[in-house]
Amino acid sequence: MKYIYLATFIALALARPEGDREREAELVRETPLEIDVDSGAYKFGFETSNGISRDESGRIVEVGEEKGQMSEGKVTYTAPDGTIVTLTYIADENGFVPAGDHLPVPPAVPDHIVQLLADLAAAATKKV
């Protein structure tokens, strides 16, 4: 019976996926969270041995008569197909705005639609 347990344990160990490098990653670089209480600014970052990294900073900004948080950062990792993916982002009064080559891009607006919108805008300014 103990041989069955041993064989099962060995089979499970050999069947472990090779893609478990995330579990074995080590911290290569760390920028501990730094907060300036007076200004509301902060920053932090890290990088691991498997190619994952993240850096972010932010601060309090005035939007009109109100204050809000503005953040910007960058995330990099390796996709399962080996492609290095980089995402940069800004989060401010305009919302969350990500950018990266891996993100979908809307198709170009056809010329006839652009002309139609220009004609409609021109017609709206004419008095009847």
Coordinates of N, CA and C in Angstrom, one line a residue:
M1 N 0.8 -1.2 0.0 CA 0.0 0.0 0.0 C 0.9 1.3 0.0
K2 N 2.0 1.2 0.8 CA 2.8 2.4 0.8 C 3.5 2.7 -0.5
Y3 N 3.7 1.6 -1.4 CA 4.2 1.8 -2.7 C 3.2 2.6 -3.6
I4 N 1.9 2.3 -3.4 CA 0.9 3.1 -4.2 C 0.9 4.5 -3.8
Y5 N 1.1 4.8 -2.5 CA 1.2 6.3 -2.1 C 2.4 6.9 -2.7
L6 N 3.5 6.2 -2.6 CA 4.8 6.7 -3.1 C 4.7 6.9 -4.7
A7 N 4.1 6.0 -5.4 CA 4.0 6.1 -6.8 C 3.0 7.3 -7.2
T8 N 2.0 7.5 -6.4 CA 1.0 8.6 -6.6 C 1.7 9.9 -6.4
F9 N 2.5 10.0 -5.3 CA 3.2 11.2 -5.0 C 4.2 11.6 -6.1
I10 N 5.0 10.6 -6.6 CA 5.9 10.8 -7.6 C 5.2 11.3 -8.9
A11 N 4.1 10.6 -9.2 CA 3.3 11.0 -10.4 C 2.8 12.4 -10.3
L12 N 2.4 12.8 -9.2 CA 1.9 14.2 -9.0 C 3.0 15.2 -9.1
A13 N 4.2 14.8 -8.6 CA 5.3 15.7 -8.6 C 5.8 15.9 -10.1
L14 N 5.8 14.8 -10.8 CA 6.2 14.9 -12.2 C 5.2 15.6 -13.1
A15 N 3.9 15.6 -12.7 CA 2.9 16.2 -13.5 C 2.7 17.6 -13.3
R16 N 3.5 18.2 -12.4 CA 3.4 19.6 -12.0 C 3.6 20.4 -13.3
P17 N 2.8 21.4 -13.6 CA 3.0 22.2 -14.8 C 4.3 23.0 -14.7
E18 N 5.0 23.1 -15.9 CA 6.2 23.8 -15.9 C 6.0 25.3 -15.9
G19 N 4.8 25.8 -16.0 CA 4.5 27.2 -16.1 C 4.4 27.8 -14.7
D20 N 4.9 27.1 -13.7 CA 4.7 27.6 -12.3 C 5.8 28.6 -11.9
R21 N 6.4 29.3 -12.8 CA 7.5 30.2 -12.5 C 7.0 31.4 -11.7
E22 N 5.7 31.7 -11.7 CA 5.2 32.8 -10.9 C 5.3 32.4 -9.4
R23 N 5.1 31.2 -9.1 CA 5.2 30.7 -7.7 C 6.7 30.8 -7.2
E24 N 7.6 30.7 -8.1 CA 9.0 30.6 -7.7 C 9.7 31.9 -7.9
A25 N 9.0 32.9 -8.3 CA 9.7 34.2 -8.6 C 10.2 34.9 -7.3
E26 N 11.3 35.6 -7.4 CA 11.9 36.3 -6.3 C 11.8 37.8 -6.6
L27 N 11.8 38.5 -5.5 CA 11.8 40.0 -5.6 C 13.2 40.5 -6.0
V28 N 13.3 41.2 -7.2 CA 14.6 41.7 -7.7 C 14.8 43.1 -7.3
R29 N 13.7 43.9 -7.3 CA 13.8 45.3 -7.0 C 12.5 45.7 -6.3
E30 N 12.6 46.5 -5.3 CA 11.4 47.0 -4.5 C 11.6 48.5 -4.2
T31 N 10.6 49.3 -4.5 CA 10.6 50.6 -4.0 C 9.4 50.6 -3.0
P32 N 9.7 50.6 -1.8 CA 8.6 50.6 -0.8 C 7.7 51.8 -0.9
L33 N 6.5 51.6 -0.5 CA 5.5 52.7 -0.5 C 6.0 53.9 0.2
E34 N 6.1 55.0 -0.4 CA 6.5 56.3 0.2 C 5.3 57.2 0.1
I35 N 4.9 57.8 1.2 CA 3.8 58.7 1.2 C 4.2 60.0 1.8
D36 N 3.9 61.1 1.1 CA 4.1 62.4 1.7 C 2.8 62.9 2.2
V37 N 2.6 62.8 3.5 CA 1.3 63.1 4.1 C 0.9 64.6 3.8
D38 N 1.8 65.5 3.7 CA 1.4 66.9 3.5 C 0.9 67.1 2.1
S39 N 1.5 66.6 1.1 CA 1.0 66.8 -0.3 C 0.1 65.7 -0.8
G40 N 0.1 64.6 -0.1 CA -0.8 63.5 -0.6 C -0.1 62.7 -1.7
A41 N 1.2 63.0 -2.0 CA 1.9 62.2 -3.1 C 2.4 60.9 -2.5
Y42 N 2.4 59.9 -3.4 CA 2.9 58.6 -3.1 C 3.6 58.0 -4.3
K43 N 4.4 56.9 -4.0 CA 5.0 56.1 -5.1 C 5.4 54.8 -4.5
F44 N 5.4 53.8 -5.4 CA 5.9 52.5 -5.0 C 6.2 51.7 -6.3
G45 N 6.9 50.6 -6.2 CA 7.2 49.8 -7.3 C 7.9 48.5 -6.9
F46 N 8.0 47.5 -7.9 CA 8.7 46.3 -7.6 C 9.0 45.6 -9.0
E47 N 9.9 44.7 -8.9 CA 10.2 43.8 -10.1 C 10.5 42.5 -9.6
T48 N 10.0 41.4 -10.3 CA 10.3 40.1 -9.8 C 11.2 39.4 -10.9
S49 N 11.8 38.3 -10.5 CA 12.7 37.5 -11.3 C 12.1 36.9 -12.6
N50 N 10.8 36.9 -12.6 CA 10.1 36.3 -13.8 C 9.6 37.4 -14.7
G51 N 10.1 38.6 -14.6 CA 9.8 39.7 -15.5 C 8.6 40.5 -15.2
I52 N 7.9 40.3 -14.1 CA 6.8 41.1 -13.7 C 7.3 42.4 -13.0
S53 N 6.8 43.5 -13.4 CA 7.2 44.8 -12.7 C 6.0 45.7 -12.7
R54 N 6.0 46.6 -11.7 CA 5.0 47.6 -11.5 C 5.6 48.8 -10.8
D55 N 5.3 50.0 -11.4 CA 5.6 51.2 -10.7 C 4.4 52.1 -10.8
E56 N 4.2 52.8 -9.7 CA 3.0 53.8 -9.7 C 3.4 54.9 -8.8
S57 N 2.9 56.1 -9.2 CA 3.0 57.3 -8.4 C 1.7 58.1 -8.5
G58 N 1.5 58.9 -7.5 CA 0.2 59.7 -7.6 C 0.4 60.9 -6.7
R59 N -0.6 61.8 -6.8 CA -0.6 63.0 -6.0 C -2.0 63.5 -5.9
I60 N -2.3 64.4 -5.0 CA -3.5 65.1 -4.9 C -3.5 66.3 -5.9
V61 N -4.6 66.4 -6.7 CA -4.6 67.5 -7.7 C -6.0 68.3 -7.5
E62 N -6.0 69.5 -7.9 CA -7.2 70.3 -7.8 C -7.9 70.2 -9.1
V63 N -9.2 69.9 -9.1 CA -10.0 69.8 -10.3 C -11.2 70.8 -10.0
G64 N -11.0 72.0 -10.6 CA -12.0 73.0 -10.3 C -11.9 73.5 -8.9
E65 N -12.9 73.4 -8.1 CA -12.9 73.7 -6.7 C -12.7 72.5 -5.8
E66 N -12.6 71.3 -6.4 CA -12.4 70.1 -5.6 C -11.1 69.5 -5.7
K67 N -10.7 68.7 -4.8 CA -9.4 68.0 -4.9 C -9.7 66.5 -5.2
G68 N -8.8 65.9 -5.9 CA -8.9 64.5 -6.3 C -7.5 63.9 -6.4
Q69 N -7.5 62.6 -6.6 CA -6.3 61.8 -6.7 C -5.9 61.6 -8.1
M70 N -4.7 61.8 -8.5 CA -4.2 61.5 -9.8 C -3.1 60.4 -9.7
S71 N -3.2 59.4 -10.5 CA -2.3 58.3 -10.4 C -1.8 58.0 -11.8
E72 N -0.5 57.5 -11.9 CA 0.0 57.1 -13.2 C 1.0 56.0 -12.9
G73 N 1.1 55.0 -13.9 CA 2.0 53.9 -13.6 C 2.2 53.1 -14.8
K74 N 3.0 52.0 -14.6 CA 3.4 51.1 -15.7 C 3.5 49.7 -15.1
V75 N 2.9 48.8 -15.9 CA 3.0 47.3 -15.5 C 3.6 46.6 -16.7
T76 N 4.5 45.7 -16.4 CA 5.1 44.9 -17.5 C 5.1 43.4 -17.0
Y77 N 4.8 42.5 -17.9 CA 4.8 41.1 -17.7 C 5.0 40.3 -19.0
T78 N 5.3 39.1 -18.9 CA 5.4 38.2 -20.1 C 4.2 37.4 -20.2
A79 N 3.6 37.5 -21.4 CA 2.4 36.7 -21.7 C 2.8 35.2 -21.9
P80 N 1.8 34.3 -21.8 CA 2.1 32.9 -22.0 C 2.8 32.6 -23.3
D81 N 2.5 33.4 -24.3 CA 3.2 33.1 -25.6 C 4.6 33.7 -25.7
G82 N 5.1 34.3 -24.6 CA 6.4 34.9 -24.6 C 6.5 36.3 -24.9
T83 N 5.4 36.9 -25.3 CA 5.4 38.4 -25.7 C 5.5 39.2 -24.4
I84 N 6.3 40.2 -24.4 CA 6.4 41.1 -23.3 C 5.3 42.2 -23.4
V85 N 4.5 42.2 -22.4 CA 3.3 43.1 -22.4 C 3.6 44.3 -21.5
T86 N 3.4 45.5 -22.0 CA 3.6 46.7 -21.2 C 2.3 47.5 -21.2
L87 N 1.8 47.9 -20.0 CA 0.6 48.7 -19.9 C 1.0 49.9 -19.1
T88 N 0.8 51.1 -19.7 CA 0.9 52.4 -19.0 C -0.5 52.9 -18.7
Y89 N -0.6 53.7 -17.7 CA -1.9 54.2 -17.4 C -1.9 55.5 -16.6
I90 N -2.9 56.3 -16.8 CA -3.1 57.5 -16.0 C -4.6 57.4 -15.5
A91 N -4.8 57.8 -14.3 CA -6.1 57.9 -13.7 C -6.2 59.3 -13.1
D92 N -7.1 60.1 -13.7 CA -7.2 61.5 -13.2 C -8.7 61.9 -13.5
E93 N -8.9 63.2 -13.6 CA -10.3 63.7 -13.8 C -10.9 63.2 -15.1
N94 N -10.1 62.7 -16.0 CA -10.6 62.1 -17.3 C -10.9 60.6 -17.2
G95 N -10.7 60.1 -16.0 CA -11.0 58.6 -15.8 C -9.7 57.8 -15.9
F96 N -9.9 56.5 -16.1 CA -8.7 55.6 -16.2 C -8.4 55.5 -17.7
V97 N -7.2 55.9 -18.1 CA -6.8 55.8 -19.5 C -5.6 54.9 -19.6
P98 N -5.8 53.7 -20.1 CA -4.7 52.7 -20.3 C -4.1 52.9 -21.7
A99 N -2.9 52.5 -21.9 CA -2.2 52.5 -23.2 C -1.3 51.3 -23.3
G100 N -1.3 50.6 -24.4 CA -0.4 49.5 -24.6 C -0.7 48.9 -26.0
D101 N 0.4 48.3 -26.6 CA 0.2 47.7 -27.9 C -0.7 46.5 -27.9
H102 N -1.0 45.9 -26.8 CA -1.8 44.7 -26.7 C -3.3 45.1 -26.6
L103 N -3.6 46.3 -26.4 CA -5.0 46.8 -26.3 C -5.7 46.9 -27.6
P104 N -6.9 46.6 -27.7 CA -7.6 46.7 -29.0 C -7.7 48.2 -29.4
V105 N -7.7 48.5 -30.7 CA -7.8 49.8 -31.3 C -9.1 49.9 -32.1
P106 N -9.9 50.9 -31.9 CA -11.2 51.0 -32.7 C -10.8 51.3 -34.2
P107 N -11.7 50.8 -35.1 CA -11.4 51.1 -36.5 C -11.5 52.6 -36.8
A108 N -10.8 53.0 -37.9 CA -10.9 54.4 -38.3 C -12.3 54.7 -38.7
V109 N -12.7 56.0 -38.5 CA -14.0 56.4 -38.9 C -14.0 56.7 -40.4
P110 N -14.9 56.1 -41.2 CA -14.9 56.2 -42.6 C -15.1 57.7 -43.0
D111 N -14.5 58.1 -44.2 CA -14.5 59.4 -44.6 C -15.9 60.0 -44.8
H112 N -16.8 59.2 -45.3 CA -18.2 59.7 -45.5 C -18.9 60.0 -44.2
I113 N -18.5 59.3 -43.2 CA -19.1 59.6 -41.8 C -18.5 61.0 -41.3
V114 N -17.2 61.1 -41.5 CA -16.6 62.4 -41.1 C -17.2 63.6 -41.8
Q115 N -17.4 63.4 -43.1 CA -18.0 64.5 -43.9 C -19.5 64.7 -43.5
L116 N -20.2 63.7 -43.2 CA -21.6 63.8 -42.7 C -21.6 64.6 -41.4
L117 N -20.8 64.3 -40.5 CA -20.7 65.0 -39.2 C -20.4 66.4 -39.4
A118 N -19.4 66.7 -40.3 CA -19.1 68.1 -40.6 C -20.2 68.9 -41.2
D119 N -21.0 68.2 -42.1 CA -22.2 68.8 -42.7 C -23.2 69.1 -41.7
L120 N -23.4 68.2 -40.8 CA -24.4 68.4 -39.7 C -24.1 69.5 -38.8
A121 N -22.8 69.6 -38.4 CA -22.3 70.7 -37.6 C -22.5 72.0 -38.2
A122 N -22.2 72.1 -39.6 CA -22.3 73.3 -40.3 C -23.8 73.7 -40.4
A123 N -24.7 72.7 -40.6 CA -26.1 73.0 -40.7 C -26.7 73.5 -39.4
A124 N -26.2 73.0 -38.3 CA -26.7 73.4 -37.0 C -26.4 74.9 -36.7
T125 N -25.3 75.4 -37.3 CA -24.9 76.8 -37.0 C -25.7 77.8 -37.9
K126 N -26.3 77.3 -39.0 CA -27.0 78.2 -39.9 C -28.4 78.5 -39.3
K127 N -28.8 79.7 -39.5 CA -30.2 80.1 -39.0 C -31.2 79.8 -40.0
V128 N -32.4 79.3 -39.6 CA -33.4 79.0 -40.5 C -34.3 80.2 -40.9

